[in-house]
Coordinates of C-alpha atoms and ligand atoms in Angstrom, one line a residue:
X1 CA 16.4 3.8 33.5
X2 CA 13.3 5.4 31.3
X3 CA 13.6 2.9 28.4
X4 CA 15.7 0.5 27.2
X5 CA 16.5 0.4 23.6
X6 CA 20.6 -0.4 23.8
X7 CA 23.8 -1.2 25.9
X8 CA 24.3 2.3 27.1
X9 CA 20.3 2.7 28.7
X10 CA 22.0 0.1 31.1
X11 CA 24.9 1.6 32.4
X12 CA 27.9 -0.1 34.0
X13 CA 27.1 -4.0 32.7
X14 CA 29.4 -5.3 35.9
X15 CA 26.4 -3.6 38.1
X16 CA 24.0 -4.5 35.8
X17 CA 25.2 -8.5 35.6
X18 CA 25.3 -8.2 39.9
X19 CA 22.1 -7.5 39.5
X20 CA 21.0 -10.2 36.5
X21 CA 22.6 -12.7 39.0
X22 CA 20.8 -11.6 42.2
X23 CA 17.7 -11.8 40.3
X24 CA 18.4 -15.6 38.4
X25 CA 19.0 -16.4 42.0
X26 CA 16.0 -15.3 43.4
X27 CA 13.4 -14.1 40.8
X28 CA 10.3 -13.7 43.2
X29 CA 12.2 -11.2 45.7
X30 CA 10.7 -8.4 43.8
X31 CA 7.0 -10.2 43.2
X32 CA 5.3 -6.9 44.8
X33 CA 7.4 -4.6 42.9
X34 CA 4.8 -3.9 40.0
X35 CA 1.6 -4.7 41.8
X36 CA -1.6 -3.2 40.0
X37 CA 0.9 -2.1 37.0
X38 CA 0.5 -3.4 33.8
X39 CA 2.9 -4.2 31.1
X40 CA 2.1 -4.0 27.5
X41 CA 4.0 -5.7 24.5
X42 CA 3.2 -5.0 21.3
X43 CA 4.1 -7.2 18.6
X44 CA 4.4 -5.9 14.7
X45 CA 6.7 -9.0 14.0
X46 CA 6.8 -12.8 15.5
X47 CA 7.8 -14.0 18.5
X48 CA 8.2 -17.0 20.6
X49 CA 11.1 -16.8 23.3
X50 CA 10.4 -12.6 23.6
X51 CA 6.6 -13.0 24.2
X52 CA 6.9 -15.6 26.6
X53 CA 10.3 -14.5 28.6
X54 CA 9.4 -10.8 28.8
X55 CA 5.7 -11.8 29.9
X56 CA 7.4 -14.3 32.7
X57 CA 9.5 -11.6 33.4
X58 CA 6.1 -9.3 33.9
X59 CA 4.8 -11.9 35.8
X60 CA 7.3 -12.2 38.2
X61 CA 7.5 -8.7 39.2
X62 CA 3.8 -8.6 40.3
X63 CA 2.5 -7.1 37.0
X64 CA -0.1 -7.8 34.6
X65 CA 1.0 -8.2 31.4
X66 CA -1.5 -7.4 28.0
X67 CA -0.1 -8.8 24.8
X68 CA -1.1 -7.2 21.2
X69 CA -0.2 -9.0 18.4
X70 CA -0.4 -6.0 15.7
X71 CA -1.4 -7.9 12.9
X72 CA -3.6 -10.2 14.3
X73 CA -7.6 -8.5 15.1
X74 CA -6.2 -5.2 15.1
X75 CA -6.3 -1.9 13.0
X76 CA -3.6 -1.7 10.3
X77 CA -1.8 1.0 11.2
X78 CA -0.8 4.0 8.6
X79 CA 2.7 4.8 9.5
X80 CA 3.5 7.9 7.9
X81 CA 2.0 11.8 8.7
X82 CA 0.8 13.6 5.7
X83 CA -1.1 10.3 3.9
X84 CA -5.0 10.8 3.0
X85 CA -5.5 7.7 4.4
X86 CA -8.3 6.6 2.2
X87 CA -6.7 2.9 1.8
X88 CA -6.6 -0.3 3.6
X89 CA -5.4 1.4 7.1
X90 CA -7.9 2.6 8.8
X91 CA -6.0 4.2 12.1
X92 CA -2.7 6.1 12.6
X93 CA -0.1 5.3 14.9
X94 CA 0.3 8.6 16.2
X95 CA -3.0 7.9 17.7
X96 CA -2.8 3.8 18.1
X97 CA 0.6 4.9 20.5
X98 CA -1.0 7.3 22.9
X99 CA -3.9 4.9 23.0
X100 CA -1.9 2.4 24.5
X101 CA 0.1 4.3 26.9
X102 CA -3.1 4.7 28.6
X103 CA -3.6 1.0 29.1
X104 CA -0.2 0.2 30.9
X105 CA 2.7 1.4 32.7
X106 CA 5.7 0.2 30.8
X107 CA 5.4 -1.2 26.9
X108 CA 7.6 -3.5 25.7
X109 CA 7.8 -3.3 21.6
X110 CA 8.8 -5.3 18.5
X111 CA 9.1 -3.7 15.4
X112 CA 11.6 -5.2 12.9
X113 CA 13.5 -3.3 9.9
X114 CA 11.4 -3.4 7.0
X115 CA 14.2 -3.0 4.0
X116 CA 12.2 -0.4 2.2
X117 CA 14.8 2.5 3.0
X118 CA 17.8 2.1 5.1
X119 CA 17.6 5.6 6.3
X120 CA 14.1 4.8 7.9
X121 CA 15.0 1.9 9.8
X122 CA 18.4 2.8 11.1
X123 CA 16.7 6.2 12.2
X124 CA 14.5 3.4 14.2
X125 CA 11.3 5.2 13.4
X126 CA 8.6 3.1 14.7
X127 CA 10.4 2.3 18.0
X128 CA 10.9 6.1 18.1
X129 CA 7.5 7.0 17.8
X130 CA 6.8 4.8 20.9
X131 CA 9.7 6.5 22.8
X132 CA 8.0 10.0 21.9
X133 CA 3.8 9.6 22.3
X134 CA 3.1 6.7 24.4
X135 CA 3.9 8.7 27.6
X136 CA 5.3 5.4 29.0
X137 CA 9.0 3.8 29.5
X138 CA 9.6 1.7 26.4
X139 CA 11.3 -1.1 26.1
X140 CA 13.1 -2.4 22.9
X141 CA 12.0 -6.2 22.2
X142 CA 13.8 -6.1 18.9
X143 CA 13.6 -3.4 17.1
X144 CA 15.2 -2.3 12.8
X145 CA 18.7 -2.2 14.3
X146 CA 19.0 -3.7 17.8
X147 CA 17.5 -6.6 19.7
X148 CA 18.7 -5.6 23.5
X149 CA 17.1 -7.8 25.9
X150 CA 18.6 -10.8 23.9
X151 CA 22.3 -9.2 23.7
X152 CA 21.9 -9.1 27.8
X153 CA 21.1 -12.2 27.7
X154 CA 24.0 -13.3 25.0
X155 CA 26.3 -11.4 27.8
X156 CA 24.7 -13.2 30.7
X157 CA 25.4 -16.6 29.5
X158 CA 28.8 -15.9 28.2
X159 CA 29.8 -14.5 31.6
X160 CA 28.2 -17.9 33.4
X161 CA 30.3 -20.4 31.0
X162 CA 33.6 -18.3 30.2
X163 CA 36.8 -20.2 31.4
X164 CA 38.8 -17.1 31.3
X165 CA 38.5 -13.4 32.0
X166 CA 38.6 -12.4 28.8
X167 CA 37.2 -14.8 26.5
X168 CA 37.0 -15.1 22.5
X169 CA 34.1 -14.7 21.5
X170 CA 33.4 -14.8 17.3
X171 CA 30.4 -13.6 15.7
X172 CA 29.7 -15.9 12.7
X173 CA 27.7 -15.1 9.6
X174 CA 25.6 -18.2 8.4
X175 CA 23.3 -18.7 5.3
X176 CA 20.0 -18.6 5.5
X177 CA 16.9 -18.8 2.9
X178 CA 15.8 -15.3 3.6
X179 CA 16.7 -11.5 4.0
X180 CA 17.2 -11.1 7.8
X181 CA 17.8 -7.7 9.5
X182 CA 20.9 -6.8 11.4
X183 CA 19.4 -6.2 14.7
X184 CA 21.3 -9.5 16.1
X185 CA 24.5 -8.8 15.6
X186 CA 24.5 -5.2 15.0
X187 CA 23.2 -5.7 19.5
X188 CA 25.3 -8.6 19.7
X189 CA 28.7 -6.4 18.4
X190 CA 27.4 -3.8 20.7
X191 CA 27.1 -5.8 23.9
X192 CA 30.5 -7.3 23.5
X193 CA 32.2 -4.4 22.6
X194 CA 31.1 -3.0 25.9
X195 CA 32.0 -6.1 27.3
X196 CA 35.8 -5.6 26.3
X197 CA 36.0 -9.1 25.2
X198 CA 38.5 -10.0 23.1
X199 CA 35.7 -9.8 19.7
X200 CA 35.9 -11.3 16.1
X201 CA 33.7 -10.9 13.3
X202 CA 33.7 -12.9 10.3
X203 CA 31.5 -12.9 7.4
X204 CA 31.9 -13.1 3.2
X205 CA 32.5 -10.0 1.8
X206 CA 29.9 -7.7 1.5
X207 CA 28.6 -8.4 4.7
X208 CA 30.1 -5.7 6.8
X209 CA 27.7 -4.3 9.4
X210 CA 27.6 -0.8 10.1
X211 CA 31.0 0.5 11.8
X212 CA 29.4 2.2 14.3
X213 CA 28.3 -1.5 15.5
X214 CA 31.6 -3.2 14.7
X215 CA 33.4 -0.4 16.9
X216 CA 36.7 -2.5 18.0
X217 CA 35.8 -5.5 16.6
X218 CA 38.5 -7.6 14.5
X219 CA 36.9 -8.6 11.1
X220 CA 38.1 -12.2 9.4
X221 CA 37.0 -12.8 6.3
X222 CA 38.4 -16.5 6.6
X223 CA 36.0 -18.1 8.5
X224 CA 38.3 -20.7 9.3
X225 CA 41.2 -18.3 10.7
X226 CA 38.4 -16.7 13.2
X227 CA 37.1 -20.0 14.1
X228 CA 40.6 -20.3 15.7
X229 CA 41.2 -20.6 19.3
X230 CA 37.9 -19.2 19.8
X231 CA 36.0 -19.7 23.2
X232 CA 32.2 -18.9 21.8
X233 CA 31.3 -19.2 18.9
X234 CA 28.4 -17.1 17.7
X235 CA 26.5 -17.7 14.7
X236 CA 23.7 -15.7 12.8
X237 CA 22.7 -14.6 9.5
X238 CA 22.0 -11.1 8.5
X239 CA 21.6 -9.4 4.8
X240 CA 23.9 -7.1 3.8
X241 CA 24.2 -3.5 5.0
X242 CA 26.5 -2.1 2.4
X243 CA 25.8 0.6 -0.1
X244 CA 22.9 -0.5 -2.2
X245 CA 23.0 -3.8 -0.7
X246 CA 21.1 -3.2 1.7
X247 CA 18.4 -5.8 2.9
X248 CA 19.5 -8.5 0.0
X249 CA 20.6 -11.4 0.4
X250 CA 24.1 -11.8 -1.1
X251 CA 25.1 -15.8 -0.5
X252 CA 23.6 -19.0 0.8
X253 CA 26.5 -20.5 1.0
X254 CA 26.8 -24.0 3.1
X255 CA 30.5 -23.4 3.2
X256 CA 29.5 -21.4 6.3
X257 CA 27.9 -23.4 7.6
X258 CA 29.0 -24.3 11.1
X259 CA 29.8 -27.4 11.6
X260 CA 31.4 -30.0 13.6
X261 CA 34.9 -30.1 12.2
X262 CA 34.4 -25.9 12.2
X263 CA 34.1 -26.5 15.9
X264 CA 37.5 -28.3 16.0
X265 CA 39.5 -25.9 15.2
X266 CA 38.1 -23.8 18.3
X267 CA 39.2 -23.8 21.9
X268 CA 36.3 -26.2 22.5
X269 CA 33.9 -23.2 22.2
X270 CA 30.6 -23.0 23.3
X271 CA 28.3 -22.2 20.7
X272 CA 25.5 -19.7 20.6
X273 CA 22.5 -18.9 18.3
X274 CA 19.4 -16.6 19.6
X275 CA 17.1 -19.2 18.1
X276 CA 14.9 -19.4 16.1
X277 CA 18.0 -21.2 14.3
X278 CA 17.4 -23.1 10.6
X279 CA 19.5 -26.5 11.3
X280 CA 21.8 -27.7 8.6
X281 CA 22.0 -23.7 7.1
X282 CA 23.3 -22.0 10.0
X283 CA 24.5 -25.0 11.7
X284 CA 24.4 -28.6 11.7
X285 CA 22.4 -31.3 14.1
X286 CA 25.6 -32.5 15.7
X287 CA 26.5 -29.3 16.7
X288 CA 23.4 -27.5 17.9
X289 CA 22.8 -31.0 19.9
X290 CA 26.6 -31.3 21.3
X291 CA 27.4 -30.5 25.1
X292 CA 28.4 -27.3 24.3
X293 CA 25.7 -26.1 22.4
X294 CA 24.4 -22.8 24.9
X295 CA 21.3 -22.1 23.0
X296 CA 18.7 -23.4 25.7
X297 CA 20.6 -21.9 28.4
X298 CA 20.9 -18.8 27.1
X299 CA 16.5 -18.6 25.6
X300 CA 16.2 -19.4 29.5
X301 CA 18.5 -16.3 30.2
X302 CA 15.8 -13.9 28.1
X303 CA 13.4 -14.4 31.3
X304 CA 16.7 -12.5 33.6
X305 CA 17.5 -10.1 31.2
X306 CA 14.0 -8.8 31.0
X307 CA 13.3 -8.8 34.3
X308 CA 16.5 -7.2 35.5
X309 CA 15.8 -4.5 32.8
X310 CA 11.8 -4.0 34.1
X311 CA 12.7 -4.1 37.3
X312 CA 14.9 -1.0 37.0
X313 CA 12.5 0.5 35.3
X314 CA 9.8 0.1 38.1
X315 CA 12.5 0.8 40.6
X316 CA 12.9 4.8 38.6
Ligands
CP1 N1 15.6 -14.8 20.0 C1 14.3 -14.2 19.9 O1 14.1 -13.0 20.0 O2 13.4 -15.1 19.6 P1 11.9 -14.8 19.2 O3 12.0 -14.1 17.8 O4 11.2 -16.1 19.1 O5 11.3 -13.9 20.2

C-alpha cells in the first residue's frame, strides 16, 4: 500500500481484518518495524482520538512520531496557485508540503471539507496536494469526503460483536447544532458496502449522500421502520449534500434523536457513534451509557486500524 485515503487502498478487508486481529493480539511484534523512521501528522482540523490513536499506532511500530497542529504556531497557508499573496498568509502549500516530506517517512493528514464549493472538496484537493508533492506515503486521517482509519475501525468492531454472518447494520442521521461534513458516513457507507453487510440508511429528506457512497445501500426515510430488526445501530449527523444544499444544515430535529425506546424496536443492537458524540442530540444518556453502547471499544479500535494500515505501509 502507498497511501491510504479509502476502502479500496486496502484490498481484500478479510486479509486485511486477519491482519487487524494478529496485530490487536499482539501490537509490539512489529516494534522494530519503523526504527529511525518518522511519522508526521498534520492537523488543519481538531482531533482527539486520531492524534492520539495514530500516534500510539506510530509508537508501536518503532517510529517517531512529529505532530503539527496547522493552526496553531504555524504559517497560514495560501491554498490556491495564481494568488499575489500579499494578505494574511504568508507561505504556500505547494511549498509547506514538500517541506514536510523531508522531515518524515509516512504523513498522516487531516484536512476537513470546508463548504465553500462542493466541487473542491469532493475533488479532495488538500489531501491531494499531499498525495502529489510531499514525496511521502500519505495517509488519510479524515479528510472533505472520507475518514478511513475510523471506517476500519467501525468494521473492526462490528466484526468482534456481530452475532451473525451477515449483520444489520443502520446508519442513522442525528441532529446536531452545527454543519458537519459527510466524511463519516460517506466512509462509513463505503466500508460496509464492501463489507456486504446487509446495509440501511435512514435520514429526513434532503439528506441523501452522494450515490456513489450509498452504492447498495437501502434508504428508509422512516427512521422507525430502519431501526427495525437491526443488529448495529449507527448514528451520525452530516449536512446535506444535495443540490444547493450543500454544507447547510437542513433540521435539528430531536425526533431523531436516538433513544432508548428507538433502541427497542432493534434486534438488541449495539450502537455506534465515532465520537466526539453531542449527548441528548444525537443520542441520549441512557443509551450511550447502556451495555451495548460500542463507542469506547471501537475509539480503542482507532489504535488497530492505524497501525495495521502503517504497518503495511512500512512493510511496501
Ligand atoms: N472519531 C474521530 O476521528 O475523533 P477525533 O475527531 O477526536 O479525532
Amino acid at each position: 500500500m502507498k497511501h491510504f485515503t479509502c476502502v479500496q487502498d486496502i484490498g481484500d478487508l478479510n486479509v486485511a481484518l486477519k491482519e487487524a486481529f494478529e496485530v490487536k493480539k499482539t501490537p509490539f511484534r512489529w516494534d522494530t518495524l519503523g526504527k529511525n523512521k518518522t511519522m508526521l501528522l498534520i492537523f488543519f482540523d481538531s482531533s482527539l482520538r486520531t492524534r492520539l490513536s495514530t500516534q500510539k499506532a506510530a509508537l508501536n511500530l518503532g517510529m517517531n512520531a512529529i505532530v503539527l497542529d496547522v493552526n496553531q504556531g504555524a504559517w497560514k497557508l495560501e491554498t490556491e496557485r495564481g494568488v499575489i499573496m500579499d494578505g494574511d498568509k504568508p507561505e504556500h502549500i505547494l511549498e509547506a508540503i514538500p517541506v514536510m516530506g523531508c522531515y518524515c517517512d509516512v504523513i498522516g493528514v487531516r484536512s476537513f471539507a470546508r463548504f465553500e464549493s462542493k466541487d473542491a472538496d469532493y475533488r479532495e484537493v488538500i489531501l491531494n496536494q499531499f498525495i502529489q508533492h510531499s514525496g511521502k506515503p500519505v495517509v488519510s486521517m479524515e479528510a472533505a469526503t472520507r475518514h478511513p482509519l475510523q471506517s476500519f475501525a467501525d468494521l473492526i468492531t462490528i466484526e468482534e460483536y456481530k452475532k451473525t454472518a451477515r449483520p444489520r447494520v443502520v446508519l442513522t442521521w442525528a441532529p446536531h447544532p452545527r454543519a458537519l461534513p459527510q466524511a463519516v458516513p460517506n466512509s462509513f457507507a463505503e466500508w460496509m458496502n464492501a463489507a456486504g453487510y446487509d446495509f440501511v440508511i435512514t435520514h429526513p429528506a434532503g439528506y441523501e449522500l452522494d450515490p456513489t457512497f450509498v452504492g447498495s445501500a437501502t434508504v428508509e426515510y422512516d427512521q422507525r421502520k430502519a431501526f427495525a430488526g437491526a443488529d448495529f445501530i449507527y448514528a451520525k449527523n452530516w449536512a446535506a449534500y444535495a443540490g444547493d444544499g450543500y454544507g447547510k444544515i437542513l433540521s435539528k430535529d430531536r425526533a431523531w434523536t436516538v433513544d432508548a425506546e428507538k433502541m427497542a424496536l432493534t434486534n438488541n443492537a449495539y450502537f455506534m457513534h465515532c465520537l466526539p458524540v453531542r449527548r441528548n442530540m444525537i443520542v441520549t444518556d441512557d443509551v450511550i451509557e447502556s451495555p451495548q453502547s460500542l463507542v469506547i471499544p471501537e475509539a480503542a479500535n482507532r489504535v488497530v486500524s492505524a497501525q495495521t494500515v502503517i504497518k503495511r505501509i512500512l512493510e511496501n
